[in-house]
XYZ file of C-alpha atoms in Angstrom:
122
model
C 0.000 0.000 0.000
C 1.055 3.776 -0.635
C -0.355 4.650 3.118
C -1.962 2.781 5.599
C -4.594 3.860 8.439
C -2.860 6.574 10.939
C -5.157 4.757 13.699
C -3.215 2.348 13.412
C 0.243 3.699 14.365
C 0.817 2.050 17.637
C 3.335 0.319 19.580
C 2.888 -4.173 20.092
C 4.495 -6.682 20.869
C 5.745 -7.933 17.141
C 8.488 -7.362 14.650
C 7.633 -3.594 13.389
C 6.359 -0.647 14.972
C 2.782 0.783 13.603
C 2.799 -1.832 11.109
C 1.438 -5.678 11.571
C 3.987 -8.463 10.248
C 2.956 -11.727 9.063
C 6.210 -13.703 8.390
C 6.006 -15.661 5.184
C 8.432 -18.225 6.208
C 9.342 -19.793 9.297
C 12.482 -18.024 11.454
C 14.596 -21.207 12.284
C 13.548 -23.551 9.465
C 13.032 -21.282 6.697
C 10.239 -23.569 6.014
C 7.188 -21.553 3.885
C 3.986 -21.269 6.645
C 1.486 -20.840 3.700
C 2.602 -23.763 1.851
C -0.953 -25.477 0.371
C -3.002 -22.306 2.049
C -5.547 -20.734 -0.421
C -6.632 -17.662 1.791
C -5.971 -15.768 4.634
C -8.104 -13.789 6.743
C -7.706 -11.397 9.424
C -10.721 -10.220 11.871
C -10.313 -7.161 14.166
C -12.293 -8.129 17.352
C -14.618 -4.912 18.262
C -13.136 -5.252 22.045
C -9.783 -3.649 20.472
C -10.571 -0.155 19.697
C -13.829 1.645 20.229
C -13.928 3.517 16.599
C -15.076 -0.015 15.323
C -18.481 0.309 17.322
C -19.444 -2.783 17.452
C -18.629 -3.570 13.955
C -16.193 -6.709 13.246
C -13.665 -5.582 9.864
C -12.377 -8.794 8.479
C -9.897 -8.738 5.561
C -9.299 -11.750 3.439
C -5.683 -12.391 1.545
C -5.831 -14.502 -2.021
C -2.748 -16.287 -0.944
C -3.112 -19.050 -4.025
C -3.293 -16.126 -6.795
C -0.477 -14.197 -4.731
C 1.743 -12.391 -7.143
C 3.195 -9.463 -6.366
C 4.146 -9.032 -10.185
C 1.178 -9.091 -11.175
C 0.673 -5.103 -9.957
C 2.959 -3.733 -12.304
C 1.245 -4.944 -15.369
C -0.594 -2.457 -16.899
C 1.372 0.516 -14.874
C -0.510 0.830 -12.081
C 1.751 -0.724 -9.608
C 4.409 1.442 -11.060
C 2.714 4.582 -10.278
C 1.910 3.211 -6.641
C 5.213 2.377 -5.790
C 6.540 5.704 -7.150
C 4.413 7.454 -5.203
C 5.709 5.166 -2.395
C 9.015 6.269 -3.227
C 8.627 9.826 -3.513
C 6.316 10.125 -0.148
C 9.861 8.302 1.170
C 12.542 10.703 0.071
C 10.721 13.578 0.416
C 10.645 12.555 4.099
C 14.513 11.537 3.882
C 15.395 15.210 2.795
C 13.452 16.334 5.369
C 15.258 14.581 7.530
C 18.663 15.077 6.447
C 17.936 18.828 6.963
C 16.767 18.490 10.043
C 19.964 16.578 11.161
C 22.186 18.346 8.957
C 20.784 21.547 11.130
C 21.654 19.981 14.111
C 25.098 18.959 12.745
C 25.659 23.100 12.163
C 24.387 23.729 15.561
C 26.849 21.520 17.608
C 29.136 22.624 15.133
C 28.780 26.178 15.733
C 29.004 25.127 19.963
C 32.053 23.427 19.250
C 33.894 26.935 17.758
C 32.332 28.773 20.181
C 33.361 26.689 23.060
C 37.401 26.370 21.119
C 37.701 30.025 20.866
C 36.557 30.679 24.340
C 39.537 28.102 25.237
C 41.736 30.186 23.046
C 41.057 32.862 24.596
C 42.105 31.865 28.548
C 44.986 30.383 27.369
C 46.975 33.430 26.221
């Protein structure tokens, strides 16, 4: 997906943080856990959240017909993950400016502090 549901963005016990990981393959054996599955599904119990009121989302996954090459035929996919992409460095440039700011700041300290130093020592 380009984005995903802000509600979402929350700290659990798992591999990621704000995103929910379903391992394809098994850690130690490297076996494949979906091996002669045709679907997934995935239910969000109502209990969980109270935006759902009441209500009981369930998501199914097409694991048999699973093919992630599939979305770049006919460009769509393309222009999804490009947009995935740019979202991605536009928020890497904003952080590189951010850090490169900081960088200038501690920088600028560190003169500051040197010529002070200078200065007592003559």
């Amino acid at each position: 997906p380009v984005d995903y549901d802000k509600r979402f963005n929350f700290k659990f016990q798992g591999k990621k943080d704000g995103l929910i990981y379903f391992p394809r393959f098994d850690e130690k054996t490297g076996k494949d856990l979906l091996a002669g599955v045709s679907y997934a599904t995935l239910e969000f119990k109502p209990a969980i959240s109270t935006t759902l009121d009441g209500k009981m989302p369930k998501f199914i996954w097409d694991v048999k017909n699973d093919n992630p090459q599939k979305l770049y035929e006919g460009g769509a996919g393309v222009r999804m993950e490009t947009d995935r992409l740019i979202k991605r460095l536009d928020k890497l440039r904003k952080d590189k400016a951010e850090e490169e700011s900081k960088i200038n700041a501690i920088n600028n300290e560190i003169s500051t502090i040197q010529q002070r130093i200078d200065q007592l020592m003559k």
